[in-house]
Coordinates of C-alpha atoms in Angstrom, one line a residue:
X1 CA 186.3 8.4 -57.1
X2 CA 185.6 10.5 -60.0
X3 CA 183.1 8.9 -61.8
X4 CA 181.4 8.6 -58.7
X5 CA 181.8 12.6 -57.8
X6 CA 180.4 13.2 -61.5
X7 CA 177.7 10.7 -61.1
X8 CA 176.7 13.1 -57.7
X9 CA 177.1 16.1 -59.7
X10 CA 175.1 15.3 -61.9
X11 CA 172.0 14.2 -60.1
X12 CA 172.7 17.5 -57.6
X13 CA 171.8 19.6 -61.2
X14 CA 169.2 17.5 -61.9
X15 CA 167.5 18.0 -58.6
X16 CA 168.5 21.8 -58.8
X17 CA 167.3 22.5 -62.5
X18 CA 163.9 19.9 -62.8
X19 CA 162.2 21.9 -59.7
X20 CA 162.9 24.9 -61.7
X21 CA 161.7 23.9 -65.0
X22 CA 158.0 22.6 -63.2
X23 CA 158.2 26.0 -61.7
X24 CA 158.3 28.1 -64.9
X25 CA 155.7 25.5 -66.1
X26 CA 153.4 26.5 -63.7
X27 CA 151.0 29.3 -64.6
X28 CA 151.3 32.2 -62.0
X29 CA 148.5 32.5 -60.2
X30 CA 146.2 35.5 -62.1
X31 CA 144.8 38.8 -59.8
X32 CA 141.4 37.9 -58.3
X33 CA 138.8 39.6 -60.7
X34 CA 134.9 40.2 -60.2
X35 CA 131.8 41.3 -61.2
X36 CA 131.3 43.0 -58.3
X37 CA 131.1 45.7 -56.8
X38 CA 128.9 48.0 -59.1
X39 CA 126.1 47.6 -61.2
X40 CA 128.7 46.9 -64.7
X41 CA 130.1 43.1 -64.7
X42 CA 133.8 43.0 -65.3
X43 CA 135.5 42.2 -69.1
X44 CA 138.0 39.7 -67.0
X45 CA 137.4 35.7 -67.3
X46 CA 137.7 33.9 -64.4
X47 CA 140.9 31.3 -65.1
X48 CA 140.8 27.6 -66.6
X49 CA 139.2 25.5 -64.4
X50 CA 138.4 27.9 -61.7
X51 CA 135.4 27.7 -59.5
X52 CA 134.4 31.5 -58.3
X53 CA 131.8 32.7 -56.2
X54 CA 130.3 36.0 -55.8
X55 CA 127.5 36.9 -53.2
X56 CA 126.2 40.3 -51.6
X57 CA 122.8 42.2 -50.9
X58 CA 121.7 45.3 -51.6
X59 CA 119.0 47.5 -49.8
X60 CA 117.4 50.4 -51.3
X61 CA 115.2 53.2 -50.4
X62 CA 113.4 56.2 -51.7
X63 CA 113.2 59.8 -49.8
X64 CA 109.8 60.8 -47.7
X65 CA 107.0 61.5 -49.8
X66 CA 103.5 60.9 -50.3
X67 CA 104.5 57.1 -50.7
X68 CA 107.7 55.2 -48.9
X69 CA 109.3 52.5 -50.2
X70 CA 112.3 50.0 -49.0
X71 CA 113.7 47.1 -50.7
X72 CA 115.9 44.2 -49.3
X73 CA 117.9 41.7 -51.3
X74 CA 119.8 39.2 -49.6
X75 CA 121.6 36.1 -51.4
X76 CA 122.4 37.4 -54.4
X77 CA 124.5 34.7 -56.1
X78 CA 126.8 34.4 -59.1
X79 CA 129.0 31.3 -59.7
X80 CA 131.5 31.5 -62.1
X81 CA 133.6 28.6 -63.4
X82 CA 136.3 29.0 -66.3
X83 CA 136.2 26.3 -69.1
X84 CA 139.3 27.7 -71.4
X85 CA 141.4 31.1 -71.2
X86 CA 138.8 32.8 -73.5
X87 CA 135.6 30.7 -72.4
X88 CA 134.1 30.9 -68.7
X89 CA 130.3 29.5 -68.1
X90 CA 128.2 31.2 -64.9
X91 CA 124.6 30.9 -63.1
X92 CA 123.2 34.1 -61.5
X93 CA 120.3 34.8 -58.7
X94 CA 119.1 37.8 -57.7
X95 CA 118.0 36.4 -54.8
X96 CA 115.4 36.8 -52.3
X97 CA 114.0 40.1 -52.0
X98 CA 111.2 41.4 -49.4
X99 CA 109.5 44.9 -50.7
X100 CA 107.9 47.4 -48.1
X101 CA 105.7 49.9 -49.5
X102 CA 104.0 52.5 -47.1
X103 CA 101.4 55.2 -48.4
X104 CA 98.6 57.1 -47.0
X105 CA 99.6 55.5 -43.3
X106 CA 99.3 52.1 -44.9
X107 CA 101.6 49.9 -45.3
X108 CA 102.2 46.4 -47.5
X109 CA 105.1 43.9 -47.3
X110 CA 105.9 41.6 -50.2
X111 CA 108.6 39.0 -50.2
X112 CA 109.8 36.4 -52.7
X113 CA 112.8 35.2 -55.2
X114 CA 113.9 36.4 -58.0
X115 CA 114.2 34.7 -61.6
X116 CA 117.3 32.6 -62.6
X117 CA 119.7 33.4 -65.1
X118 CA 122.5 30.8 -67.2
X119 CA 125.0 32.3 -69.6
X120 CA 128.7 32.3 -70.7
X121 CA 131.7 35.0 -71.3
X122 CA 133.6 35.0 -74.3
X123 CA 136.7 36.5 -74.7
X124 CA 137.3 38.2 -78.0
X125 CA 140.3 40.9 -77.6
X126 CA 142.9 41.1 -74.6
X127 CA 144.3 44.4 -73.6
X128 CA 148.2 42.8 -73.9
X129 CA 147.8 42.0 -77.7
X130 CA 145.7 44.3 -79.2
X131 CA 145.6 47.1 -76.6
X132 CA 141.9 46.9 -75.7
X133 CA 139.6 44.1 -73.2
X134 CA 137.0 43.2 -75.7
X135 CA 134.2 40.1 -73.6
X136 CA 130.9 39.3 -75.1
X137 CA 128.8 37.9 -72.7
X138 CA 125.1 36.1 -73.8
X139 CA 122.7 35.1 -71.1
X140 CA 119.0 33.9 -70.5
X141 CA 117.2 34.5 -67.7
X142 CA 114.5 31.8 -66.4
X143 CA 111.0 32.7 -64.8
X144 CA 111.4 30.9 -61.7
X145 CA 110.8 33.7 -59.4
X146 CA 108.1 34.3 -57.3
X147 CA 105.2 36.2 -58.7
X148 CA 106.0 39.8 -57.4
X149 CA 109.6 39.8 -58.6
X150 CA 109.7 37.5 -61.6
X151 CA 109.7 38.8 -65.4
X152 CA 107.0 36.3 -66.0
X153 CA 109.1 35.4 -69.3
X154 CA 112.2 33.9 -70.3
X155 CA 114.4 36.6 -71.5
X156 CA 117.3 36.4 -74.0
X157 CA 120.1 39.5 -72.9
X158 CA 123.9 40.3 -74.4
X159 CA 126.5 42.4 -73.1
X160 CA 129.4 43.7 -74.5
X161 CA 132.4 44.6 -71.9
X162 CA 135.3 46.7 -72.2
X163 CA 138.4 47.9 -70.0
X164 CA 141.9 49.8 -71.0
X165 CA 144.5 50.9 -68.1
X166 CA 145.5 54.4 -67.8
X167 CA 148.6 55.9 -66.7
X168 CA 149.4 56.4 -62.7
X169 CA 147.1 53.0 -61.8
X170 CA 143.6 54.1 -63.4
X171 CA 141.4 52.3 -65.5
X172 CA 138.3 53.1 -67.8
X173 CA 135.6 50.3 -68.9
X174 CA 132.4 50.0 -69.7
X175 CA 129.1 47.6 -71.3
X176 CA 126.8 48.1 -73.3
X177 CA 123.5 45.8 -72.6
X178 CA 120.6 44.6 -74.5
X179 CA 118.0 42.7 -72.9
X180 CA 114.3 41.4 -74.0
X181 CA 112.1 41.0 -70.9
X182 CA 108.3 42.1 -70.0
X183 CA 106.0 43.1 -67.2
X184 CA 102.5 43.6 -66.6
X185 CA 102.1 46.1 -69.7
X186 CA 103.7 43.4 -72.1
X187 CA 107.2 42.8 -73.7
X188 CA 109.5 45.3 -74.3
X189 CA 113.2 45.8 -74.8
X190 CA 115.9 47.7 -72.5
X191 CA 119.4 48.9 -73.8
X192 CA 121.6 49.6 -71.0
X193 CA 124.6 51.8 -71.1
X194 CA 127.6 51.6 -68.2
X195 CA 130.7 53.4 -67.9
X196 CA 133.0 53.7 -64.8
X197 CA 136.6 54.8 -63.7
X198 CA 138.5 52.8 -61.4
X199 CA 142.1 53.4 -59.5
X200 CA 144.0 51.4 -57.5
X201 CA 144.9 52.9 -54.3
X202 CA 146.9 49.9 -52.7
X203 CA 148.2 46.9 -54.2
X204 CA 145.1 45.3 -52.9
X205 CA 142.5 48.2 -52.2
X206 CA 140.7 49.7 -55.2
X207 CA 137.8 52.3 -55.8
X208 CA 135.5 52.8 -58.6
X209 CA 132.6 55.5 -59.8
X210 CA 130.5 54.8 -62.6
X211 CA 127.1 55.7 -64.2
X212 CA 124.5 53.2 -65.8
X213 CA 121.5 54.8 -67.9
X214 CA 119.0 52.2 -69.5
X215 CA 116.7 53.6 -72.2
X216 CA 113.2 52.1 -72.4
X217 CA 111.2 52.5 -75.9
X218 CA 108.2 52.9 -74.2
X219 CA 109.0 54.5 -70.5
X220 CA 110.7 56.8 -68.9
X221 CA 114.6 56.3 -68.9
X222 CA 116.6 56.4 -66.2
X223 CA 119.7 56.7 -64.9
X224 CA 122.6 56.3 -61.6
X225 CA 125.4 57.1 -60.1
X226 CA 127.5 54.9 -57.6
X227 CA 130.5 54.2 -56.2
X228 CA 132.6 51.9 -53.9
X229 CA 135.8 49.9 -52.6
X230 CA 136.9 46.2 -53.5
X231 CA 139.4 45.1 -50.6
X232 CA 141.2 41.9 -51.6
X233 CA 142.3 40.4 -48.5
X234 CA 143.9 37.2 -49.8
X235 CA 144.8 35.7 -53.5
X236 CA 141.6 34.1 -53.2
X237 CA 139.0 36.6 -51.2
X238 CA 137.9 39.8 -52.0
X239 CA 135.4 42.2 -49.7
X240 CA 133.2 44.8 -50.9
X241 CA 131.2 47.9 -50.4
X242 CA 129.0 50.1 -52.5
X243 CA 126.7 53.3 -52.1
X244 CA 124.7 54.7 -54.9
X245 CA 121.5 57.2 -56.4
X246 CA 119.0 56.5 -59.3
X247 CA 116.7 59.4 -61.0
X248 CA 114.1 58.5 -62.7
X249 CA 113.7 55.4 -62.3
X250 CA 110.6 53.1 -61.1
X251 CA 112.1 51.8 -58.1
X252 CA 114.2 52.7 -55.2
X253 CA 116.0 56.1 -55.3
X254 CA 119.1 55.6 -53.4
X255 CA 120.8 51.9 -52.3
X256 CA 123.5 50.9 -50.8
X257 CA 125.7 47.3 -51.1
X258 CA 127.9 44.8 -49.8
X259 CA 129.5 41.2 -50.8
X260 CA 132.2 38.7 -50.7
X261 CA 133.8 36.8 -54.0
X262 CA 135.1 33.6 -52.9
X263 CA 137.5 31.8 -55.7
X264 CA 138.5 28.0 -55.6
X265 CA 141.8 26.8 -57.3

């Protein structure tokens, strides 16, 4: 009788301690991080062998004048997938945009899709070791758009990303952007400059400001402000919402945008 009671009490631990032990193997399941919303992409990979999808549109718009302008873009598209804990692989589209122009009591309606772009994120430094989020992030984009909307050029780009967490739930980050593109007066570069706040307002709202200047050799520079909420309604679904102004810049003047990110285990 007591060999058999130990034999019992042994396989109770067993069947007690083994579920534990795969338990504290398992990796918890990391926040839900994306590059949206904003015009900055976020310094967080997405996890080993992730699949994430990100999707939205934007519509802008410039003031009354002596020329009126809207712009539509719906589909935009990023899908993520992580290779390793510092390497993640992604494919973006700007997606399919439809242009309204209306001057002099005339007006003109282009539509068409944008070019294709294929790069990778590289993690370098993580804020828990060294105290600082440190991503580099190269990327080329492909001319496959349609003529109104496509560079007309394959174009080489790299970013640099940054975050570090502040005190009471804030957060500053930032990238820096260098791309090599063209357009109908010939080949130029553009160095982009972002740099936003963020705060956490719920354990699953957050809000975010942040300004983005790019500086053309040859044109005029220009710059934004914007802002908006990320909701994230499950461990695996995030909503969000954005509003925003440009000055001096060659396009629309104001926009405003919405998504989803949808993120496979």
């Amino acid at each position: 009788m007591k060999s058999a009671f130990g034999l019992a009490s042994v396989v109770a631990l067993v069947a007690f301690v083994v579920p534990l032990d795969v338990l504290a193997q398992t990796p918890a399941v990391p926040p839900l991080t994306s590059n949206r919303p904003g015009i900055a992409e976020s310094e967080e990979l997405v996890f080993p062998r992730v699949v994430q999808v990100e999707a939205g549109g934007t519509f802008e718009g410039a003031p009354r004048g002596d020329e009126r302008r809207w712009t539509e873009t719906w589909g935009e598209l990023t899908l993520r997938y992580g290779v390793t804990r510092r390497l993640e692989i992604f494919g973006g589209w700007d997606g399919l945009s439809l242009d309204r122009v209306s001057a002099s009591g005339v007006s003109r309606i282009v539509a068409g899709g944008n070019d294709l772009r294929l790069g990778a994120k590289l993690g370098l430094l993580t804020e828990e070791a060294q105290g600082l989020t440190l991503t580099f992030s190269p990327a080329w984009s492909f001319p496959v758009g349609s003529e109104e909307f496509t560079s007309g050029s394959q174009d080489p780009s790299f970013r640099v990303m940054w975050s570090r967490s502040l005190p009471r739930d804030w957060s500053v980050w930032g990238n820096l952007l260098w791309m090599r593109t063209s357009d109908s007066s010939g080949r130029y570069s553009d160095t982009g400059v972002m740099f936003g706040v963020s705060r956490d307002l719920t354990d699953t709202l957050s809000a975010f400001v942040e300004e983005s200047s790019v500086f053309d050799e040859d044109r005029p520079d220009n710059w934004s402000v914007d802002g908006g909420v990320a909701w994230v309604v499950g461990l695996d679904l995030q909503l969000d919402a954005s509003v925003g102004h440009t000055w001096l810049d060659r396009g629309g003047e104001w926009f405003v945008s919405a998504g989803i990110t949808l993120r496979h285990r």
